[in-house]
Coordinates of C-alpha atoms and ligand atoms in Angstrom, one line a residue:
X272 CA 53.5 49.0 -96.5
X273 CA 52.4 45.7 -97.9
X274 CA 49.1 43.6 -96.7
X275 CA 49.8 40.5 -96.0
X276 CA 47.5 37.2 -97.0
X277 CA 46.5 35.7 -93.8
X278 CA 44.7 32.9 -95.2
X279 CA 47.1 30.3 -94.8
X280 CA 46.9 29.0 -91.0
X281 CA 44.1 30.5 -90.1
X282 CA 42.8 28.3 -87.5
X283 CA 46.3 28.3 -85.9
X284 CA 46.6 32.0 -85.8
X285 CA 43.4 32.9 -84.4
X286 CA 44.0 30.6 -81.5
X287 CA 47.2 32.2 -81.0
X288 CA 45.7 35.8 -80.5
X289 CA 43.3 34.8 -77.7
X290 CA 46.2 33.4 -76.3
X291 CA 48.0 36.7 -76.5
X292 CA 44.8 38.3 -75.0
X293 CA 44.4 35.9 -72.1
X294 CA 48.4 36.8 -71.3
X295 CA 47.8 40.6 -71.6
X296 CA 48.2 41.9 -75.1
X297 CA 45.6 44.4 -75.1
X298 CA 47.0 46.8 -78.5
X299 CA 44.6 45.9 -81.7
X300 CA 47.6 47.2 -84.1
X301 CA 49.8 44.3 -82.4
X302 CA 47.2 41.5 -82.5
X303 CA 46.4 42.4 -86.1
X304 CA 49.9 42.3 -87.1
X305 CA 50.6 39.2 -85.3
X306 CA 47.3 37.7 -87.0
X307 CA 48.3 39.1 -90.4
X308 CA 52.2 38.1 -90.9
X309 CA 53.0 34.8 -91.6
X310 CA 55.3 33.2 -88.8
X311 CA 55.9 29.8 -90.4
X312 CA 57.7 31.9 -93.3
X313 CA 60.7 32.7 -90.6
X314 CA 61.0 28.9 -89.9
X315 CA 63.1 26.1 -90.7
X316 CA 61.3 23.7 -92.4
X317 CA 61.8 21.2 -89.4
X318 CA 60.1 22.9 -86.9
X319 CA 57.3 25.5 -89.4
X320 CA 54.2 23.3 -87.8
X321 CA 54.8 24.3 -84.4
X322 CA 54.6 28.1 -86.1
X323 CA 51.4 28.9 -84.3
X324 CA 52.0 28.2 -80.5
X325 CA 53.6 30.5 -78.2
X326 CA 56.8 29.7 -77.8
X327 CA 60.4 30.1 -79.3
X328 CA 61.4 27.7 -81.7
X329 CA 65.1 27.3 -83.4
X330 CA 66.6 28.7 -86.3
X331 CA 69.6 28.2 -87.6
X332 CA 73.0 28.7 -86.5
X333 CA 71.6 28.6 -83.0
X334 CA 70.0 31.1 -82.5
X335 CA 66.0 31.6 -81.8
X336 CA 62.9 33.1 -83.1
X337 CA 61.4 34.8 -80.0
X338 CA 58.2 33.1 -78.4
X339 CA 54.8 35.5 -79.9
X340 CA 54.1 37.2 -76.4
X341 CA 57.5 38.7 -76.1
X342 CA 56.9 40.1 -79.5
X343 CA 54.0 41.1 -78.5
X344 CA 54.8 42.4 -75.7
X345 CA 57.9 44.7 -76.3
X346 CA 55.9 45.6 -79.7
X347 CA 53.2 46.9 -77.4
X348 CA 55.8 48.4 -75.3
X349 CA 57.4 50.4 -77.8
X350 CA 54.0 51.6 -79.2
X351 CA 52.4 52.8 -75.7
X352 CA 53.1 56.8 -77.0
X353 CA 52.1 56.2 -79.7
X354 CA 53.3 55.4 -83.8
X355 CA 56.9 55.7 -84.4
X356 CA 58.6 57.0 -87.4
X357 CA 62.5 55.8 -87.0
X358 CA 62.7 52.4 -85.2
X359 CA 65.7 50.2 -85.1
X360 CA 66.0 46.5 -83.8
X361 CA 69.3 44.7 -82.6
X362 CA 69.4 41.0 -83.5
X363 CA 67.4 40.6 -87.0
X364 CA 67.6 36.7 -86.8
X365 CA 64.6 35.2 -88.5
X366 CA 63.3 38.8 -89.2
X367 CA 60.1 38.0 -87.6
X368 CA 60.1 40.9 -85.3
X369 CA 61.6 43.0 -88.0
X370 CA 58.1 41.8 -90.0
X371 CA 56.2 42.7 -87.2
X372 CA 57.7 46.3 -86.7
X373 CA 57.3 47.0 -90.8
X374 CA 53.7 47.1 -90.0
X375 CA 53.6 49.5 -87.1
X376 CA 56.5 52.0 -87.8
X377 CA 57.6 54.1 -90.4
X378 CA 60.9 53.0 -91.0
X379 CA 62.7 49.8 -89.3
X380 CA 66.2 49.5 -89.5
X381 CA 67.8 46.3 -88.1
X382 CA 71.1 45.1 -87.4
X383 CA 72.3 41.4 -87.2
X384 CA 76.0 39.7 -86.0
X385 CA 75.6 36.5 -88.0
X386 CA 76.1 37.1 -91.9
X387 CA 73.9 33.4 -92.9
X388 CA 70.9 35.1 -90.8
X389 CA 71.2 38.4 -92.2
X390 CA 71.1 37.2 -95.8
X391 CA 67.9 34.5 -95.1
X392 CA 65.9 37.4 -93.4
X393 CA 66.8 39.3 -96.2
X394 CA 65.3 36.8 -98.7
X395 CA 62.6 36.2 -96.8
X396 CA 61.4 39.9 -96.2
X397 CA 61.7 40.6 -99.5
X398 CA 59.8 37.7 -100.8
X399 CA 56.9 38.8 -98.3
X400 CA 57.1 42.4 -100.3
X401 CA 58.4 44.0 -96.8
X402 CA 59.9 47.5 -98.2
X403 CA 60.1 49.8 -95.6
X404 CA 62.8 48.1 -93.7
X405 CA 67.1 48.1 -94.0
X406 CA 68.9 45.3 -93.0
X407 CA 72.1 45.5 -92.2
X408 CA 75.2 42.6 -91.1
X409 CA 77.2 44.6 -88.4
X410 CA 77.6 44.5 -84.5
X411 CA 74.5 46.0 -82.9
X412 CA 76.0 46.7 -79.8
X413 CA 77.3 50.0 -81.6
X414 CA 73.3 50.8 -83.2
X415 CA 73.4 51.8 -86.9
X416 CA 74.2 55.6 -86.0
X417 CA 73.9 56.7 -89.5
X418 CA 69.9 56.8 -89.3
X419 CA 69.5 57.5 -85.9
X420 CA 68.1 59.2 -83.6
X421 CA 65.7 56.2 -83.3
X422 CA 62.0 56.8 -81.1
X423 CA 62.4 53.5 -80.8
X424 CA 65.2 50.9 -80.3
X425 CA 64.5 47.3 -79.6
X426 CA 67.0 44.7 -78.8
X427 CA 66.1 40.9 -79.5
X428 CA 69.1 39.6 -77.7
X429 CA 70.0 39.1 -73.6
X430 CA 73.1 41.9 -72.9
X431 CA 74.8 42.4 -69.2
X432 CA 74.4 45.7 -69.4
X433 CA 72.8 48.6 -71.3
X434 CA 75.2 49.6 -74.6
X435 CA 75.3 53.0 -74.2
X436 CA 75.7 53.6 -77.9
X437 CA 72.1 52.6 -78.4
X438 CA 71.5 55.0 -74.9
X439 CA 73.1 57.8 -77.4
X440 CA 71.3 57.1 -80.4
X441 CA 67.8 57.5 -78.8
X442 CA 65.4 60.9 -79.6
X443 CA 64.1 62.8 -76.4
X444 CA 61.3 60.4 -75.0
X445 CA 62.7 57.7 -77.4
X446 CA 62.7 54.4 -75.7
X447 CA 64.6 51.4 -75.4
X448 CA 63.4 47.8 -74.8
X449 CA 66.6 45.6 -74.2
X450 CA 66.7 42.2 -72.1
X451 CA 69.4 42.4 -69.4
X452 CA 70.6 40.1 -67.2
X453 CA 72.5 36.6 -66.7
X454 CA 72.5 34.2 -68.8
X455 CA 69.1 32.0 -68.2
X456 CA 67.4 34.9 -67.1
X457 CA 67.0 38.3 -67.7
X458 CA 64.6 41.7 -66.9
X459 CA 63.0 42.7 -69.7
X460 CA 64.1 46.6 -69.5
X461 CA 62.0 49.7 -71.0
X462 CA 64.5 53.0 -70.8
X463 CA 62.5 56.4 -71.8
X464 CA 65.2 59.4 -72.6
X465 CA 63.8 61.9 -70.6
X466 CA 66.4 64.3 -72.3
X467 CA 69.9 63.2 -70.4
X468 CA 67.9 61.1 -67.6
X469 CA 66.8 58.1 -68.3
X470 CA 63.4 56.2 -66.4
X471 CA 63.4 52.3 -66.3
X472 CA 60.8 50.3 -66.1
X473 CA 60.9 46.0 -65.5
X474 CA 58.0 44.7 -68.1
X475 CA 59.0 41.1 -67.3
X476 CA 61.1 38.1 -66.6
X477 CA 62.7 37.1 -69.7
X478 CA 64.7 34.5 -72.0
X479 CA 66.7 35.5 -74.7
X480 CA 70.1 34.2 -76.4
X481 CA 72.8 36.7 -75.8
X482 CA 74.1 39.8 -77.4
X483 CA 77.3 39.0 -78.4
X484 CA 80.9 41.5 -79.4
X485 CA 81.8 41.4 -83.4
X486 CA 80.3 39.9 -86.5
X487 CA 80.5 36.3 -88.2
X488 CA 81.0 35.6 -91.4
X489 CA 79.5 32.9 -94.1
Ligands
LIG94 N1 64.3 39.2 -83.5 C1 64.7 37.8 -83.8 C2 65.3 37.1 -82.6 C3 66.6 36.4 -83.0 S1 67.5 35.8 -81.6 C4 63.6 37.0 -84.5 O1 62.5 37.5 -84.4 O2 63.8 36.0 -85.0 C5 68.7 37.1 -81.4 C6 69.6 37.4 -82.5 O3 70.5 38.4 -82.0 C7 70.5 36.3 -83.0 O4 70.2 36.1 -84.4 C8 71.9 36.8 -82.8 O5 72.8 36.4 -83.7 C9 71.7 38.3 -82.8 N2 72.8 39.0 -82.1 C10 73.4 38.7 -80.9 N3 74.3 39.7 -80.6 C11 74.2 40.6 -81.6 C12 74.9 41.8 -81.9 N4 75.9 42.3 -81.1 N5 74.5 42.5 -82.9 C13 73.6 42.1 -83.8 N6 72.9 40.9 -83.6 C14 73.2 40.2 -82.5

């Protein structure tokens, strides 16, 4: 795993972690990572100085970067029982959360629809010297079956309903944070596999752009 230089910023991203506290991130691992990995990296240049506030910004082709709690939030989520080895997310867009996961888990896989986002993350994890991770340009909707089972599956995007692929492609216990819901507002879902049944939990009200069939090219 690589250490990450968190002069740059500073100021800005210390401010942003008491903010996390004050909302409820309690998990040091997640309010070191968020402290440690660069956030104005993921950005457009445009919008970069507005890197260190809490909410979620644009990146190209539409899409966003997801505001700091929510990463925080699901990150804690997923990490409640504990490290994870095999984690995959849906929706790599920036590759911030993917950033954030390379520091917590094992192994990250992540999956992305749009083939201009999937490249840039690519570029931009790798100049950050992120090498536990695979990216990959596909429809998540179907999960990246060849390294599952996952302990932990993460979705970045709003869906209508559950995809049961990623249901399928969860270890026993494994869990699954996905957003679902309508289209301004969703539930912010964690789904434990508790061997063929499946416990939910609602960790929030949510705002996500949504999961969407198929791939796009460049
Ligand atoms: N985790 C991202 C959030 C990006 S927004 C970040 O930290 O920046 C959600 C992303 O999900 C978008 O880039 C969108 O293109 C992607 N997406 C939507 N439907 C998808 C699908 N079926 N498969 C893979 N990616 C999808």
């Amino acid at each position: 795993m690589s250490i990450i230089d968190p002069s740059q910023n500073q100021q800005a991203r210390l401010q942003l972690i008491e903010q996390l506290k004050r909302k409820g991130i309690r998990n040091l691992a997640v309010l070191d990572v968020i402290a440690k990995i660069p956030r104005h990296k993921f950005l457009p240049t445009t919008n970069a100085i507005y890197a260190y506030e809490d909410h979620a910004q644009a990146i190209d082709c539409g899409q966003t970067i997801s505001q700091p709690f929510v990463v925080a939030l699901m990150t804690q989520a997923l990490l409640e029982s504990g490290t994870l080895e095999n984690v995959l997310e849906i929706g790599t867009g920036s590759g911030y959360q993917t950033a954030i996961l390379s520091q917590v888990c094992q192994h990250v896989y992540s999956v992305e629809r749009i083939e201009t986002l999937h490249q840039q993350a690519q570029v931009t994890l790798e100049n950050l010297n992120i090498n536990n991770i695979k990216l990959r340009h596909g429809d998540g909707t179907q999960g990246w079956p060849e390294h599952a089972p996952y302990d932990g599956i993460i979705v970045t995007a709003a869906a209508k309903e559950i995809p049961e692929a990623l249901l399928e492609q969860l270890t026993i216990d494994g869990r699954l944070i996905i957003p679902v819901g309508r289209q301004y507002v969703q539930d912010l879902l964690l789904i434990t596999n508790k061997a063929g049944s499946y416990v939910i939990k609602n960790l929030d009200s949510v705002v996500f752009v949504p999961l969407l069939p198929g791939i796009e090219k460049s």
